[in-house]
Short mmCIF file of C-alpha atoms in Angstrom, two decimals:
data_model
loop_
_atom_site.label_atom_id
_atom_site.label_comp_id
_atom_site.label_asym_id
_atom_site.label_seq_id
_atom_site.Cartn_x
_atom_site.Cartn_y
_atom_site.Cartn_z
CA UNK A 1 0.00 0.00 0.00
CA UNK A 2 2.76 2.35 -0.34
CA UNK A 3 1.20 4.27 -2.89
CA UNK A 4 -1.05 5.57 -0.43
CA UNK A 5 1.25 7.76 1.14
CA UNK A 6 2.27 9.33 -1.52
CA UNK A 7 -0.83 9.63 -3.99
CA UNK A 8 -3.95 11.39 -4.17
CA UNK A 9 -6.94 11.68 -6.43
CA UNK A 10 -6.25 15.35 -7.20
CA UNK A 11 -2.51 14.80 -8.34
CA UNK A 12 -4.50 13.11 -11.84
CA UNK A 13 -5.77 15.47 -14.45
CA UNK A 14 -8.13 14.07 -16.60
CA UNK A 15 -9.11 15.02 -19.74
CA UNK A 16 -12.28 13.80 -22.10
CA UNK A 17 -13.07 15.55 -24.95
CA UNK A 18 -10.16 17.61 -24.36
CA UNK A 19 -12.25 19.05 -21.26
CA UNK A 20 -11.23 18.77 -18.28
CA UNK A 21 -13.25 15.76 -15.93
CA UNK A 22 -13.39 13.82 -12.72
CA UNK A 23 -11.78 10.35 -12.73
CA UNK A 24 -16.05 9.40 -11.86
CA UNK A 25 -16.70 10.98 -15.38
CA UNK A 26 -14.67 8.49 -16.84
CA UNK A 27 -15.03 5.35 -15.08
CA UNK A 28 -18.72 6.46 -13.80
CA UNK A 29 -20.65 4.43 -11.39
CA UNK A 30 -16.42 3.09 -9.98
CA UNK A 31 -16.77 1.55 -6.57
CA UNK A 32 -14.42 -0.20 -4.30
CA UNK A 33 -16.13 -3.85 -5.66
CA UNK A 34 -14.45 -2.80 -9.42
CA UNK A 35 -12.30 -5.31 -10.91
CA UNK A 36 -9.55 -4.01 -13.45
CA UNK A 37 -7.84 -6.02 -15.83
CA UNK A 38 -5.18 -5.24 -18.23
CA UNK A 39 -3.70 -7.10 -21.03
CA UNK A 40 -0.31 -6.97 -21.51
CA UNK A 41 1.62 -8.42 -24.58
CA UNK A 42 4.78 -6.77 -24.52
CA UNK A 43 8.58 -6.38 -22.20
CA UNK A 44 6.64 -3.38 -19.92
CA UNK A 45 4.23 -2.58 -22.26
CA UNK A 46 1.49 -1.73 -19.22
CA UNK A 47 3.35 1.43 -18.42
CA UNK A 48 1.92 2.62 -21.42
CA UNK A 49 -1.27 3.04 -19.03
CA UNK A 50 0.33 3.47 -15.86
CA UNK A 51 -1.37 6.67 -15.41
CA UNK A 52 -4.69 4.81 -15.57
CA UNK A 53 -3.83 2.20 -13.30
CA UNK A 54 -2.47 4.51 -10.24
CA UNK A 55 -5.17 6.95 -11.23
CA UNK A 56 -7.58 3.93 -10.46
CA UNK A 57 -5.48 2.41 -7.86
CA UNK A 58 -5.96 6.02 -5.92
CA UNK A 59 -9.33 6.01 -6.18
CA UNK A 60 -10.23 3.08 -4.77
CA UNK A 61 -7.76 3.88 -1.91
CA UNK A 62 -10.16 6.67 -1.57
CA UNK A 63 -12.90 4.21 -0.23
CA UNK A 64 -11.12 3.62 2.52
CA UNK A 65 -8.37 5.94 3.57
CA UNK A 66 -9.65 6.90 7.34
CA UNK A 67 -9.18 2.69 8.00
CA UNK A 68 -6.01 2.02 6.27
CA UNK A 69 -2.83 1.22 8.10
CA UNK A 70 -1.06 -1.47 10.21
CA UNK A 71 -2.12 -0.88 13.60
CA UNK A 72 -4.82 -2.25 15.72
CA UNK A 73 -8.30 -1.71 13.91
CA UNK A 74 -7.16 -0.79 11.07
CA UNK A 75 -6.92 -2.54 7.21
CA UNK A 76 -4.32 -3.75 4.96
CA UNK A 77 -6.55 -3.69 1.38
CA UNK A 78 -5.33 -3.70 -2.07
CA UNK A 79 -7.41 -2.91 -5.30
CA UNK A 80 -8.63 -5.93 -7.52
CA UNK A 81 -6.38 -4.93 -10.46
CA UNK A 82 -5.18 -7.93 -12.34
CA UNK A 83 -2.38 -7.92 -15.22
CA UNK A 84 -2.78 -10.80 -17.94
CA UNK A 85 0.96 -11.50 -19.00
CA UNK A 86 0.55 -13.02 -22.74
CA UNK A 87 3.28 -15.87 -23.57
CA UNK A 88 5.03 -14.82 -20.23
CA UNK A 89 5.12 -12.21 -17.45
CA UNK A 90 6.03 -9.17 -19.21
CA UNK A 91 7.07 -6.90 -15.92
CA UNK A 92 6.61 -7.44 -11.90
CA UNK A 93 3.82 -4.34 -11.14
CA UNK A 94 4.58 -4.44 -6.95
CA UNK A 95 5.23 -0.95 -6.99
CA UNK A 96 2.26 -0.13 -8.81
CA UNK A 97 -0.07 -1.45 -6.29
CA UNK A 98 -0.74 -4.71 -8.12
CA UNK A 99 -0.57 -6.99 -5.25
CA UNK A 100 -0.08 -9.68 -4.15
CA UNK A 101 1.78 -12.02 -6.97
CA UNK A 102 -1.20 -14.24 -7.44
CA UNK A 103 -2.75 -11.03 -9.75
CA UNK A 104 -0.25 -11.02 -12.43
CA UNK A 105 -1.35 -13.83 -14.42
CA UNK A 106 0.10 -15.61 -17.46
CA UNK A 107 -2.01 -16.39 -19.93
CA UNK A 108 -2.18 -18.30 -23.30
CA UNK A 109 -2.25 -16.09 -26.18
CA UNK A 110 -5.19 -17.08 -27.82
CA UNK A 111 -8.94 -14.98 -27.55
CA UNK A 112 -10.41 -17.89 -25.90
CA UNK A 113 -7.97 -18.49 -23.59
CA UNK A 114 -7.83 -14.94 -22.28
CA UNK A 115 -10.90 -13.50 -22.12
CA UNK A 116 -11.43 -16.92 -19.98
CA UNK A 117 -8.97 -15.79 -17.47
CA UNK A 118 -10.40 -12.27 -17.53
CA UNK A 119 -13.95 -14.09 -16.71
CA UNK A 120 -12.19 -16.56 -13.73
CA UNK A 121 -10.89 -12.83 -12.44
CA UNK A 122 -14.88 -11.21 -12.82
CA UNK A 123 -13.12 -8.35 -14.48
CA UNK A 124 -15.31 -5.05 -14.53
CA UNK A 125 -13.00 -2.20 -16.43
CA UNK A 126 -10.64 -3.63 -19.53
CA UNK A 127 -7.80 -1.91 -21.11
CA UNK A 128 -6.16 -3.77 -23.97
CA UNK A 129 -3.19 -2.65 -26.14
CA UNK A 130 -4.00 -0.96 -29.20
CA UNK A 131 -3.54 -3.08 -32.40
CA UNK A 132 -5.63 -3.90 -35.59
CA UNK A 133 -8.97 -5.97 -34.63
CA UNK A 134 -8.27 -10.01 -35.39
CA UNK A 135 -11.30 -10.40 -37.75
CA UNK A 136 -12.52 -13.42 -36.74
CA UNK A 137 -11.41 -14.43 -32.82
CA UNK A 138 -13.28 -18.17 -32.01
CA UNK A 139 -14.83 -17.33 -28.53
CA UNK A 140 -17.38 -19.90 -27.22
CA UNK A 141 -20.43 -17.92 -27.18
CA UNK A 142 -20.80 -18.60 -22.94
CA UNK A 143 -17.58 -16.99 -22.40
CA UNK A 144 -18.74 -14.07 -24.34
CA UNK A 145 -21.63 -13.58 -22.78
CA UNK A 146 -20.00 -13.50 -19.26
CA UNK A 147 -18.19 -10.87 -19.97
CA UNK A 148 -20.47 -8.85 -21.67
CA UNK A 149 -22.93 -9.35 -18.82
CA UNK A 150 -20.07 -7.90 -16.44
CA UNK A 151 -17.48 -5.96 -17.88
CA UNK A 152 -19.02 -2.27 -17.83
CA UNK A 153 -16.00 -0.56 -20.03
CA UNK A 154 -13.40 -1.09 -21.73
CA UNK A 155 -10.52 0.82 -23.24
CA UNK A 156 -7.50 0.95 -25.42
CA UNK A 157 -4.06 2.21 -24.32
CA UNK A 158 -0.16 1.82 -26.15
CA UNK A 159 2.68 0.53 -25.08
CA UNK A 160 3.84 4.27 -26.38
CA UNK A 161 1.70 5.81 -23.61
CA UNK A 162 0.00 7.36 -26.98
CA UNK A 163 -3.23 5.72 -28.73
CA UNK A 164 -4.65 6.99 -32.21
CA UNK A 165 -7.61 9.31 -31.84
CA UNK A 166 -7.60 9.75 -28.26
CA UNK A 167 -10.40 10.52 -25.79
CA UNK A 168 -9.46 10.59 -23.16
CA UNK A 169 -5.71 11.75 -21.32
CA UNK A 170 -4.26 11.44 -18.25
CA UNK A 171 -1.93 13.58 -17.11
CA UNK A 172 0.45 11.99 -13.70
CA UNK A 173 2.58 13.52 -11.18
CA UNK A 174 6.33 13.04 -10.13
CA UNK A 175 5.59 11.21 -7.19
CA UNK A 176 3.15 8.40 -10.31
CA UNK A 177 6.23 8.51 -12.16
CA UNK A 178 8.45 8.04 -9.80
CA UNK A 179 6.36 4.23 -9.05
CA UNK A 180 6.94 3.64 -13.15
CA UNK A 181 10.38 4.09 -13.61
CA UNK A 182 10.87 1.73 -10.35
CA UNK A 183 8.81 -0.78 -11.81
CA UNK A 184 10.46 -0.12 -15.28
CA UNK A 185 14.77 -0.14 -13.96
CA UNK A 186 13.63 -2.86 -11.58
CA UNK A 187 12.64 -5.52 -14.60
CA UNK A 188 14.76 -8.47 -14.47
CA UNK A 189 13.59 -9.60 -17.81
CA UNK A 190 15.12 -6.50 -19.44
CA UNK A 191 18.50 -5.78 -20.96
CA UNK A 192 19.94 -2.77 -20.29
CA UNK A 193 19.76 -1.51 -23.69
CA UNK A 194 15.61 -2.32 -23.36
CA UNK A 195 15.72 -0.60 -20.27
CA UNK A 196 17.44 2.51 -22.04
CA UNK A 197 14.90 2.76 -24.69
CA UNK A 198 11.68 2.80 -22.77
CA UNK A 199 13.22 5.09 -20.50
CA UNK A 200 13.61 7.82 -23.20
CA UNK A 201 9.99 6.66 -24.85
CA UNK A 202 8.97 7.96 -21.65
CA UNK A 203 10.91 11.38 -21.48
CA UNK A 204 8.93 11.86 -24.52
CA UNK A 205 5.88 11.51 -22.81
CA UNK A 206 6.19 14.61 -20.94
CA UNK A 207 4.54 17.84 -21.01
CA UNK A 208 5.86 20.47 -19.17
CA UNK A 209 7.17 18.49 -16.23
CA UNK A 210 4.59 15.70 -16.08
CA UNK A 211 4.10 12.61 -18.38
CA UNK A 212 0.66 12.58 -20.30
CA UNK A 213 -0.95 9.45 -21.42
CA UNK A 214 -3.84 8.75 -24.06
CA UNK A 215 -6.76 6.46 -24.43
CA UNK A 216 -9.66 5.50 -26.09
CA UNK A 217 -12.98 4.03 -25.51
CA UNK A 218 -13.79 0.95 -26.85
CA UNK A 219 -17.08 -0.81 -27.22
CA UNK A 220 -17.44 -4.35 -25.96
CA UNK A 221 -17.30 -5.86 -29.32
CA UNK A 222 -13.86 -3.40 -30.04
CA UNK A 223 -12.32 -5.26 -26.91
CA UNK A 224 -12.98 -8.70 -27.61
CA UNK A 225 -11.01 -8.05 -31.22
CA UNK A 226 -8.12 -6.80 -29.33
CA UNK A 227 -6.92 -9.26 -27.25
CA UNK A 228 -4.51 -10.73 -29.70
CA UNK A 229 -4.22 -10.63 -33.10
CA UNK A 230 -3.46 -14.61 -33.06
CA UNK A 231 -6.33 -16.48 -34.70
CA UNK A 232 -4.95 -19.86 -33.62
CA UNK A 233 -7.29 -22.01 -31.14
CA UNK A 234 -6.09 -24.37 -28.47
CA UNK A 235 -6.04 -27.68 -28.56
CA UNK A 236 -7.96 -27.14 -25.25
CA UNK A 237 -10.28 -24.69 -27.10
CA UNK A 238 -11.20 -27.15 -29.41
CA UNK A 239 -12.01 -29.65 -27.04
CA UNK A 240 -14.44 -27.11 -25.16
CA UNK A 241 -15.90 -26.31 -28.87
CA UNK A 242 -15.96 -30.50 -29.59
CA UNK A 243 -17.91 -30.94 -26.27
CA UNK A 244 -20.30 -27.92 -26.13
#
């Protein structure tokens, strides 16, 4: 929980529209029972929305601030924000808030395959990495209906930290960045000359003094197309299609 020492729901600016809003505005009807998941295909490609997930992260810290602590009466809590690691874990998110390990979850990549981990995880808010829509992703039609029945919204974000025709940006403070590059130098599955790279994607980032991200909304059907642009199917897959 250290980001709650250090963060607060103002230190986010938020813009929609290119007018300024409330995080609520954005992620409207967001309660402490939210479940965010992410899907993450590349070496640290999820600091691409890091801005979103502390921006969400100190929100729900929000819901219970006055309790939070160590001592006697008081709560250790983290947020319900989950990180599906296509192929293989792509970065370790502790200093994010993304805790504990059991949250960053490797996945197959195959559409079937994750959007059944993002179901096993009752995922409310999405945010997949912007690439072209697979055209035709085999999903059995249960699994899609789960999540359509339960996931709320969904949006796209880049590996960049900048999505084509934007919507919505997020603007972070020192202290946010501060938690990325941590989580960025502190990659083990990174070579230094990796390391290097995304460190200067994310000077680039900056405006003024502070890093600003973009995103876009996606509708449901968007999402689903997103997950990978694989159109292989398991052999497990197929045996769910052979028996259903």
């Amino acid at each position: 929980m250290h980001t709650t020492k250090d963060l607060k729901s103002t230190d986010f600016q938020i813009e929609r529209e290119n007018e300024l809003v409330q995080f609520d505005d954005v992620l409207q009807r967001f309660s402490q029972f939210d479940r965010i998941g992410i899907i993450v295909r590349q070496p640290c490609g999820s600091i691409g929305a890091s801005a979103f997930l502390l921006a969400t992260i100190t929100r729900f810290y929000d819901f219970f601030r006055p309790q939070l602590g160590n001592g006697l009466g008081q709560i250790r809590i983290y947020p319900e924000v989950f990180v599906f690691h296509v192929g293989k874990k792509q970065m370790d998110h502790y200093w994010l808030d993304i805790w504990p390990p059991h949250k960053e979850v490797v996945v197959e990549d195959e559409s079937e395959q994750i959007l059944q981990a993002v179901n096993d995880r009752g995922i409310t808010r999405l945010l997949i990495e912007e690439m072209p829509h697979c055209i035709n992703p085999v999903y059995l039609p249960e699994t899609l209906t789960s999540a359509k029945n339960r996931i709320t919204s969904a949006f796209v974000y880049s590996k960049t930290g900048r999505v084509r025709d934007p919507d919505i940006s997020i603007t972070s403070c020192e202290m946010a960045e501060n938690y990325v590059l941590k989580s960025l130098t502190g990659s083990d599955n990174l070579s230094l000359d990796k390391k290097d790279e995304l460190l200067r994607q994310r000077k680039q980032l900056k405006e003024g003094r502070f890093v600003k991200e973009t995103y876009r909304t996606a509708t449901f059907q968007e999402a689903v197309r997103m997950l990978t642009p694989s159109t292989d199917v398991s052999e497990l897959t197929k045996q769910y299609i052979a028996l259903s």
